[in-house]
Coordinates of C-alpha atoms in Angstrom, one line a residue:
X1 CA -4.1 -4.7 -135.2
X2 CA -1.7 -2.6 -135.0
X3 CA 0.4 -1.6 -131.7
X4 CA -0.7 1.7 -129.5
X5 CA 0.9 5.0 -130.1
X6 CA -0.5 6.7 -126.9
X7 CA 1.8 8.5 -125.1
X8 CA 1.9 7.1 -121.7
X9 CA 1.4 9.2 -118.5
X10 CA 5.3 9.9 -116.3
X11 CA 4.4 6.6 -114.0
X12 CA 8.0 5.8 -114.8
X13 CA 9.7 2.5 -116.3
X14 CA 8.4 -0.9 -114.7
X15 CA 11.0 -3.6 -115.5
X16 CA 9.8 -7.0 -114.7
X17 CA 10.1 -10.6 -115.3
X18 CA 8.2 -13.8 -115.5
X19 CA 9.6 -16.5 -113.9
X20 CA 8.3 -20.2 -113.0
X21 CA 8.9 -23.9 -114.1
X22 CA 8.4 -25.3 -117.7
X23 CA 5.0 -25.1 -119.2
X24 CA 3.5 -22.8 -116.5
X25 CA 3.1 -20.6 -119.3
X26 CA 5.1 -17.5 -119.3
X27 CA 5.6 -16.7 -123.0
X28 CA 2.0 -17.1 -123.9
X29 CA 1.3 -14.5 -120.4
X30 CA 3.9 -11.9 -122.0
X31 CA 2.7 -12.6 -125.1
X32 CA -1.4 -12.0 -123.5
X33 CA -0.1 -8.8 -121.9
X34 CA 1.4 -7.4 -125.7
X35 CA -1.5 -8.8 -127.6
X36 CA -4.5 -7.5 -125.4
X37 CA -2.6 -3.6 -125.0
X38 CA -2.3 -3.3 -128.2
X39 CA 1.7 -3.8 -128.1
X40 CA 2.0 -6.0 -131.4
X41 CA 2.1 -5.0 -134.6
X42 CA -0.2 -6.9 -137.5
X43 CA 2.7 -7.7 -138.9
X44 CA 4.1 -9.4 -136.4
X45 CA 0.9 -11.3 -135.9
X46 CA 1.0 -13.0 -139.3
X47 CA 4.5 -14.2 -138.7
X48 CA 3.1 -15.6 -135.6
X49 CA 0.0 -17.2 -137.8
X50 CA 2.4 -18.7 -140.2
X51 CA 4.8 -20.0 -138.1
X52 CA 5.3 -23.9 -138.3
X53 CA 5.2 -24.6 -135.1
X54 CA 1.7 -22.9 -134.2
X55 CA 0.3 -25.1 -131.5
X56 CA -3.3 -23.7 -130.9
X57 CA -6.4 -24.7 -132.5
X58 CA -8.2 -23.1 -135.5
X59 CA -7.6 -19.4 -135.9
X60 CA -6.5 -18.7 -132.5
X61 CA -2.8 -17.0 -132.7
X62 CA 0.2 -18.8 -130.5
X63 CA 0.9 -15.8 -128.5
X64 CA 4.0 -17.7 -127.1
X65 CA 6.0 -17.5 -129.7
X66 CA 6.0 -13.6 -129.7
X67 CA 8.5 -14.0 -127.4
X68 CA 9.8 -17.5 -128.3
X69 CA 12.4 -16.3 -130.9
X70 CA 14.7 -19.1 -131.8
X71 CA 14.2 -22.0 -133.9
X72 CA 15.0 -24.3 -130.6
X73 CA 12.7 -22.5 -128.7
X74 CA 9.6 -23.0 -131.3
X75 CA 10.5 -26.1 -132.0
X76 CA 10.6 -27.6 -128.8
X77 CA 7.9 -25.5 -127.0
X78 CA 10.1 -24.5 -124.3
X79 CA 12.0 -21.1 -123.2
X80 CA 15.9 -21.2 -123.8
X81 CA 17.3 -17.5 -123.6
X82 CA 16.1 -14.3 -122.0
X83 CA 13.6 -12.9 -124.6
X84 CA 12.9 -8.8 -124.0
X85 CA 9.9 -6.9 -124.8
X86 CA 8.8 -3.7 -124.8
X87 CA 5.6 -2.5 -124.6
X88 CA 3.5 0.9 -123.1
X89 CA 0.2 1.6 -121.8
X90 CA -1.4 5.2 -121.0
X91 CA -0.2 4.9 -117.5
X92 CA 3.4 3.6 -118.0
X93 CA 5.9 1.8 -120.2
X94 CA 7.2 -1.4 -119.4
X95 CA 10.4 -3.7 -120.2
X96 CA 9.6 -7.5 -119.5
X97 CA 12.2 -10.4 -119.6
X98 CA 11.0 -13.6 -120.1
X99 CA 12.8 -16.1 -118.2
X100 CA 13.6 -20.0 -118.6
X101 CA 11.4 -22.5 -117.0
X102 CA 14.5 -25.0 -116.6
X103 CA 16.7 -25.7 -114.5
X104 CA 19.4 -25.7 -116.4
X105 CA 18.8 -22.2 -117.5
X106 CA 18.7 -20.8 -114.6
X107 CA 22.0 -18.4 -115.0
X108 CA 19.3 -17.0 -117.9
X109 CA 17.1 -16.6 -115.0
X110 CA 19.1 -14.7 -112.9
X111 CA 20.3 -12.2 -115.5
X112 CA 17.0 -11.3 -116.1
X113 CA 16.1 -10.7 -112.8
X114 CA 19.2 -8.6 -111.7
X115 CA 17.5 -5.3 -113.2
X116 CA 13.6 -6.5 -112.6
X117 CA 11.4 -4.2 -110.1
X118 CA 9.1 -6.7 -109.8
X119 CA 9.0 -11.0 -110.6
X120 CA 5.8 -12.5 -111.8
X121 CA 5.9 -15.8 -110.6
X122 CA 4.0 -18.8 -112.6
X123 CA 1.9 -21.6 -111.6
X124 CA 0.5 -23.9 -113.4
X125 CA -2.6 -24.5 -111.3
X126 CA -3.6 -28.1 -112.8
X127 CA 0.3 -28.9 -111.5
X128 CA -0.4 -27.5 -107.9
X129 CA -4.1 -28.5 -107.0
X130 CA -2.6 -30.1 -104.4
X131 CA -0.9 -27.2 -102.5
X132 CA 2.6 -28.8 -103.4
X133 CA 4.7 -25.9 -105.4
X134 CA 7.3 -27.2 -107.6
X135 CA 11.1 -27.0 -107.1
X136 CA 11.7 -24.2 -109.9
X137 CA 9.1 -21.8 -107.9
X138 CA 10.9 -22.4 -105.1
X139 CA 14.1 -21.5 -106.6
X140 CA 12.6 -19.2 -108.9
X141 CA 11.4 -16.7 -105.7
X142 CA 14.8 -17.8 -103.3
X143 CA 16.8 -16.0 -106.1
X144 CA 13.9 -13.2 -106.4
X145 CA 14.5 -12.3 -102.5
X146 CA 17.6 -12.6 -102.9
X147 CA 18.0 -10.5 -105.8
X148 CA 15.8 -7.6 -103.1
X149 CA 12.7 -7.8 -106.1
X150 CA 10.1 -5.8 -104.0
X151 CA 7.5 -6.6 -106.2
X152 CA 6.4 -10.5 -106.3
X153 CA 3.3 -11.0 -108.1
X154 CA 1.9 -14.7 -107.7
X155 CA 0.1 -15.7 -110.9
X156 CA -2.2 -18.9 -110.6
X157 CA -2.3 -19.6 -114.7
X158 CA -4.5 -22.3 -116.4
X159 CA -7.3 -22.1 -113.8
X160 CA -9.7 -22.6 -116.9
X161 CA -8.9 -25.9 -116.9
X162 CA -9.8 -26.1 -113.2
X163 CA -13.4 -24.8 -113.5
X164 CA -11.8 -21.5 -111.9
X165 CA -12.8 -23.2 -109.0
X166 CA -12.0 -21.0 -105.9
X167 CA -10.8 -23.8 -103.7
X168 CA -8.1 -24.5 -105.4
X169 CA -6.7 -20.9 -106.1
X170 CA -6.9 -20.7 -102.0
X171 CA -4.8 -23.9 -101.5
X172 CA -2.2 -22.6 -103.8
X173 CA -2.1 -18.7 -102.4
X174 CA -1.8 -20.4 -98.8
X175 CA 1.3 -22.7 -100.2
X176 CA 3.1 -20.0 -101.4
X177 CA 2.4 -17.8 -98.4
X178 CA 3.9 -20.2 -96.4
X179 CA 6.7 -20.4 -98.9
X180 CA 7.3 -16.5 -99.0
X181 CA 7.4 -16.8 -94.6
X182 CA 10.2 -18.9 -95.1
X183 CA 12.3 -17.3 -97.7
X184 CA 11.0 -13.8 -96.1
X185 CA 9.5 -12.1 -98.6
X186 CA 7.7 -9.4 -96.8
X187 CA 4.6 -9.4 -99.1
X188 CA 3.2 -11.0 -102.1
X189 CA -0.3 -10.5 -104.5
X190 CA -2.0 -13.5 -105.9
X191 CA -4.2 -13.5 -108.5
X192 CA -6.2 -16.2 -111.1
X193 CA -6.0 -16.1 -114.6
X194 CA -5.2 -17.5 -117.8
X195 CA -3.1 -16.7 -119.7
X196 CA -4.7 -18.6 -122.5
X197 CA -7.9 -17.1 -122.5
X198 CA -7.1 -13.6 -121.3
X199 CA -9.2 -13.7 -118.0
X200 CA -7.7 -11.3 -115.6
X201 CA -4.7 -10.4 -117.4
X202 CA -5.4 -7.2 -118.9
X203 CA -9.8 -7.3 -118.5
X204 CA -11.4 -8.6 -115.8
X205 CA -13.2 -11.9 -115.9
X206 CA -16.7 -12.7 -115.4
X207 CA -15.2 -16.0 -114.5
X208 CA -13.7 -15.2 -110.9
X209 CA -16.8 -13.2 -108.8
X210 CA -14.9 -14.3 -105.9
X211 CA -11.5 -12.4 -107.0
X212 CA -12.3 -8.8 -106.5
X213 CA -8.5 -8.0 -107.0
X214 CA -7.0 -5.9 -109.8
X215 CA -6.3 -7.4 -113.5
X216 CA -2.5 -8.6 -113.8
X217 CA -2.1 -5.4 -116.0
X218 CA -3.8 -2.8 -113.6
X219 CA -0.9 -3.9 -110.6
X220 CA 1.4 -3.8 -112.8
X221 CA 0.5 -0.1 -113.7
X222 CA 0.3 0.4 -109.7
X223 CA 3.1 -1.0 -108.1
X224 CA 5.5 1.9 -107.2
X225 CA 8.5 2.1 -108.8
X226 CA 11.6 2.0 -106.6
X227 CA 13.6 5.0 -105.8
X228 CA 16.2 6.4 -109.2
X229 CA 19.5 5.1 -109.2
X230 CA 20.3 9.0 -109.0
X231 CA 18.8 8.9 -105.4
X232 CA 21.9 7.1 -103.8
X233 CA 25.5 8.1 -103.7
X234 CA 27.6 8.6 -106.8
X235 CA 29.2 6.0 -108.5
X236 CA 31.2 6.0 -111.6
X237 CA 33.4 3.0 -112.5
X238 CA 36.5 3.8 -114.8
X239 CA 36.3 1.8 -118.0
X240 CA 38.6 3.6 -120.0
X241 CA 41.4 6.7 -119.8
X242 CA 41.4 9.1 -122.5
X243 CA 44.5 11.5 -123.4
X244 CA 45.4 13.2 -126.2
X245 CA 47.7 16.0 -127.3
X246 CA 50.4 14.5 -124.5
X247 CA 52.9 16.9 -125.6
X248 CA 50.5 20.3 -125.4
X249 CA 50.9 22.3 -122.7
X250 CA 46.9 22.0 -123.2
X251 CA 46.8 18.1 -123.5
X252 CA 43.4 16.3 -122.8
X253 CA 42.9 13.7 -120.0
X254 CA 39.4 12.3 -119.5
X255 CA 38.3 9.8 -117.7
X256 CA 35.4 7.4 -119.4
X257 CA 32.4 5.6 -117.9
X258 CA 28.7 4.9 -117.1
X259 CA 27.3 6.8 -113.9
X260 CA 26.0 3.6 -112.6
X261 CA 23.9 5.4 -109.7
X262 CA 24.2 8.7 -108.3
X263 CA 24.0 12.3 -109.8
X264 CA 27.4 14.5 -110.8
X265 CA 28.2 17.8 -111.3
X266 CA 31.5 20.1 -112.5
X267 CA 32.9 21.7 -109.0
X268 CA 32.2 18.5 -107.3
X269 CA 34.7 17.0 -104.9
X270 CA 35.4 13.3 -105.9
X271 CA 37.7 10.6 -104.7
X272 CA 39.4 7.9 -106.1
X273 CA 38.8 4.8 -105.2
X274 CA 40.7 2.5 -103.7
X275 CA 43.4 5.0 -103.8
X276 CA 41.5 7.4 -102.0
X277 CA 43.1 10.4 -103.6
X278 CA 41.0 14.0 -104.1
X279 CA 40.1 16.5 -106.6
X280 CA 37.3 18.3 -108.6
X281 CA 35.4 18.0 -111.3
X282 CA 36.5 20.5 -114.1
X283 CA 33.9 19.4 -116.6
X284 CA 31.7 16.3 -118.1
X285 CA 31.2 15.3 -121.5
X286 CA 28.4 13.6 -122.9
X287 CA 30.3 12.5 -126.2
X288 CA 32.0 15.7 -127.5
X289 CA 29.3 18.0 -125.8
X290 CA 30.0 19.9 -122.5
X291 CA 27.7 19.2 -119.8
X292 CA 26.7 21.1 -116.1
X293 CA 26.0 17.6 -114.3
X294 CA 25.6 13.6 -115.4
X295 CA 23.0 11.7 -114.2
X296 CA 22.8 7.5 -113.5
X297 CA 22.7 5.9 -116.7
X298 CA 24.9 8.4 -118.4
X299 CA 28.4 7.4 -120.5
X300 CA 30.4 10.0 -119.6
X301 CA 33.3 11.5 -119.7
X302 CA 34.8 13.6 -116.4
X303 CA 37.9 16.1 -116.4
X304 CA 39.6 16.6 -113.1
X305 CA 41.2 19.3 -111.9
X306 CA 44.6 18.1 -111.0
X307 CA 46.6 15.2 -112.7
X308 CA 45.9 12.2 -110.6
X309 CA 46.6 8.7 -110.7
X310 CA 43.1 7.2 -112.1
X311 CA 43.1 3.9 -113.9
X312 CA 40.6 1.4 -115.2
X313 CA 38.8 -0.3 -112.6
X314 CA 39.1 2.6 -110.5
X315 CA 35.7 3.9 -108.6
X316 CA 35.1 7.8 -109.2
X317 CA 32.9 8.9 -105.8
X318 CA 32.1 11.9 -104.1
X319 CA 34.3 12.9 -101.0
X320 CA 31.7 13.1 -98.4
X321 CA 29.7 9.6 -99.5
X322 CA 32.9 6.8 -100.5
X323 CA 32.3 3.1 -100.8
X324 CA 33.9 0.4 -98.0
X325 CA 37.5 -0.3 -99.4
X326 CA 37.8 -4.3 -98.6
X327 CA 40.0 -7.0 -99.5
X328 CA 37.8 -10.0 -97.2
X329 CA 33.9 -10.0 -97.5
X330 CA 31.0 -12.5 -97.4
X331 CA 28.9 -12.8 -100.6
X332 CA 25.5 -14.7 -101.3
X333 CA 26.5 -16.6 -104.7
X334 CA 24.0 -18.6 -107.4
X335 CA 26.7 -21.0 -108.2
X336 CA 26.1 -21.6 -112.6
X337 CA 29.1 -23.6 -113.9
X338 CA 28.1 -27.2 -114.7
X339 CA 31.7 -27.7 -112.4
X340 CA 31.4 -27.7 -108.7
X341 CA 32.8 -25.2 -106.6
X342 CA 35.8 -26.2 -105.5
X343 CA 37.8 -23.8 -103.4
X344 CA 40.7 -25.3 -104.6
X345 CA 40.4 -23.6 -108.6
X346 CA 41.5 -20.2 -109.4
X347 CA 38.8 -17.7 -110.1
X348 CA 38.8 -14.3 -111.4
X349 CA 36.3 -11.9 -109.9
X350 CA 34.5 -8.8 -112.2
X351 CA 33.6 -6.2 -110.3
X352 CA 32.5 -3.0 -112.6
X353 CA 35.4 -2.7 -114.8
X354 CA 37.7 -4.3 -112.2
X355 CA 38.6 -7.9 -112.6
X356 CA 41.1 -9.5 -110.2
X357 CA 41.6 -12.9 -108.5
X358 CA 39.7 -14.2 -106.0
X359 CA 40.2 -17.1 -103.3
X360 CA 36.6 -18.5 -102.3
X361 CA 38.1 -19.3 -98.4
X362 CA 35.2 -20.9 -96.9
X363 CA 31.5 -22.2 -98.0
X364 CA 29.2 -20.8 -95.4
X365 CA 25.9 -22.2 -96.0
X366 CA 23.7 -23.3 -98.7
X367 CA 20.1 -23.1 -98.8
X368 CA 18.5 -26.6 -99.6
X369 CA 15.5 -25.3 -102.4
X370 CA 13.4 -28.4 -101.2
X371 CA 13.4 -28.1 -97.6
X372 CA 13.9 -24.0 -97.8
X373 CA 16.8 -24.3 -95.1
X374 CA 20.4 -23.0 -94.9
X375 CA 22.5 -25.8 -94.6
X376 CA 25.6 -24.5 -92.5
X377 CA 29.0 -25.6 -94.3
X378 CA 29.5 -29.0 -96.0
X379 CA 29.3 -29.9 -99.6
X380 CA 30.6 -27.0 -102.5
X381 CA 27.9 -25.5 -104.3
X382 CA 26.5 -27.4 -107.5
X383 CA 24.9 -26.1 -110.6
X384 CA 21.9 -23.9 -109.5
X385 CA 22.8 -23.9 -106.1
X386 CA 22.6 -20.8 -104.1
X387 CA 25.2 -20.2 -101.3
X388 CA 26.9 -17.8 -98.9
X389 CA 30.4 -18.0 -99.5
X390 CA 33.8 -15.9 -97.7
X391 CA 35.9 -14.3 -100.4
X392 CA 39.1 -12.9 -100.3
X393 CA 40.3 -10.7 -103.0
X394 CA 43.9 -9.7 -104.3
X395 CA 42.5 -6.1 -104.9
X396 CA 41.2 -3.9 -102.9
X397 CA 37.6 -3.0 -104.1
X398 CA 35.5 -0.2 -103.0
X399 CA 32.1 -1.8 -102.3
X400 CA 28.3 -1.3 -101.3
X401 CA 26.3 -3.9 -99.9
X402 CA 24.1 -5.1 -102.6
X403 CA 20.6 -4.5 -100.8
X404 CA 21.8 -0.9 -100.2
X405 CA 23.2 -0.1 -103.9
X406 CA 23.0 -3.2 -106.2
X407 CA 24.6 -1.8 -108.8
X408 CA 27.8 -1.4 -106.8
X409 CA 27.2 -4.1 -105.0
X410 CA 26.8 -6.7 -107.7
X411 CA 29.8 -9.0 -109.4
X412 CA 30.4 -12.5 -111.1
X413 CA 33.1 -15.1 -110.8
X414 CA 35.0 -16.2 -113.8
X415 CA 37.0 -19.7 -114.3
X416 CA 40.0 -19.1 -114.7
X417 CA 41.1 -22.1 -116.4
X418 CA 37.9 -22.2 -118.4
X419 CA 36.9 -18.4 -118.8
X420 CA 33.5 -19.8 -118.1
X421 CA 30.8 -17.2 -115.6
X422 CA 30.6 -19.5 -112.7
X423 CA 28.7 -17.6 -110.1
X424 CA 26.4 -14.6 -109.9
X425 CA 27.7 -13.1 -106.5
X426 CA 25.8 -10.0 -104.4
X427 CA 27.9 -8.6 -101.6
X428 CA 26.9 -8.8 -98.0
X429 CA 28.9 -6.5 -95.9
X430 CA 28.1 -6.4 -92.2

């Protein structure tokens, strides 16, 4: 078997990821969706047949561990670190991240999720017969609304072992309705499958005649893709200043970056930001070769017309469309250091290629993941936790509220005593 060299159709770049609790099976799903579209190679396949820690039966490969990389990770039957995968189908190419199950991984979690389009979320149907969803789906789909994921896909795995019977998929689709009314997620899709067996992931099964949904594969070919990065307004941190030939009356001065959303061209009226100084765009660079425009996603480099004071950190934006200079803003924080938030420490904040202190002044809320409330003020955020928080910075930065441009709107907090990532913050601006 060997994997497809189709050329997909232009239905764009679906990134997604598979999220859930340990065991609800999201390596051997990922590793379903690569096997039945023909996105592994027969190489690959007997590494996967020879591996030591093969736990099916017979001659039946352990599709998990296509994804399941390290020796921990095999070993123990469990996800540890974000595995990516890339696979295509006639229709559209796809980047998937496959996320940890535990809770102590959840940073891993969350840093897969930041660039998702869509979150497949796990459950182990024999674990939720009931209609009681466990705590790491919970979590799992606060930090998925959170994130803004538009796409949530509800995947009921392991119904085999249920019979498929229909009752049960019903009880658990009406659980985590109810869950997605109270963490607001606007819509959802359920579906049954395994992920074992194959039924409903990329064929349809003769199992479910009472699903008349698409496959798992067949939405994920459908769901529209959200609108370019290009489509919002420019954005180009500073990472590094480029001179050469000081002493020429000709001497170079670039300044180096990735467009992280917006489009560029030379003649362009730009500011600087914070400083909110003017000019023009003389011309771009794409390495050494001259460019007309740069698009988001490109490292560039951009020539001004005028000597201006532009330093690394600094936000290049055009005139008419400049980000909200602030020094005092509310964030929503997933709080990762095993140490507790504790207003008291000093923390470094990393926005783009900016990095200054910060002084956490007040903990707003936190949202209890069992009860799916906001708990107003009170205890500092623990491991896992997620939290608004009021943050006052030494800086000024030039921000974007994160629902509106995430990739502007986006930072982390840093120990400063530790040089630990504490917190995965999103900006809230009012």
């Amino acid at each position: 078997m060997q994997a497809g060299d189709s050329s997909p159709a232009d239905g764009g770049v679906l990134r997604f990821v598979t999220a859930g609790s340990v065991d609800d099976g999201k390596s051997t799903l990922i590793g379903r969706l690569l096997f039945d579209s023909k996105g592994v190679f027969a190489d690959q396949l007997d590494a996967i047949a020879r591996a030591k820690y093969k736990r099916t039966e017979g001659d039946a490969p352990d599709l998990a561990l296509l994804t399941d990389g390290l020796e921990a990770e095999r070993e123990q039957g469990i996800t540890i670190d974000v595995a990516y995968r890339y696979f295509a189908t006639p229709r559209r190419k796809f980047i998937v991240a496959d996320a940890p199950g535990h809770e102590q991984y959840t940073r891993n979690m969350v840093t897969a999720a930041s660039t998702a389009d869509a979150a497949i979320i796990l459950i182990d149907a024999t674990r939720a017969a009931d209609g009681k969803l466990l705590t790491q789906t919970k979590r799992h789909s606060a930090i998925a609304r959170l994130l803004g994921i538009r796409h949530i896909i509800v995947a009921v795995n392991k119904m085999d072992l249920l019979g498929w019977d229909r009752d049960t998929f019903e009880r658990i689709r009406d659980a985590y309705a109810e869950l997605a009314r109270r963490l607001d997620i606007p819509s959802f899709h359920a579906l049954p499958l395994s992920a074992l067996k194959g039924d409903n992931v990329v064929t349809a099964s003769a199992r479910t005649p009472w699903y008349d949904g698409p496959t798992l594969l067949n939405l994920l070919e459908s769901l529209p893709v959200d609108a370019p990065a290009r489509q919002r307004p420019l954005r180009l941190p500073v990472q590094w200043v480029i001179r050469h030939g000081g002493s020429s009356v000709e001497d170079f001065r670039g300044y180096a970056g990735l467009v992280s959303s917006g489009e560029l061209r030379v003649g362009d009226a730009v500011q600087v930001q914070p400083s909110g100084v003017t000019a023009s765009v003389q011309a771009i660079y794409l390495g050494s070769e001259p460019r007309q425009e740069a698009l988001a996603g490109d490292a560039v480099t951009v020539v001004l017309d005028r000597d201006v004071d532009v330093s690394r950190g600094d936000l290049l934006v055009h005139a008419h469309a400049p980000a909200r200079v602030e020094r005092a803003f509310e964030a929503d924080i997933c709080w990762l250091d095993t140490q507790a938030l504790n207003p008291a420490r000093r923390y470094l904040l990393k926005h783009g290629s900016r990095l200054t202190s910060v002084k956490v002044k007040e903990i707003l809320s936190r949202r209890d993941i069992h009860e799916l409330a906001e708990v107003t003020g009170g205890e500092p955020l623990q491991a896992n936790e997620i939290g608004r928080v009021s943050l006052a910075v030494r800086d000024p930065l030039p921000l974007d509220d994160y629902a509106a441009n995430p990739g502007n709107g986006a930072f982390i907090l840093i120990d400063e005593a530790s040089n630990q990532t504490a917190a995965a913050g999103m900006v809230r601006l009012a």
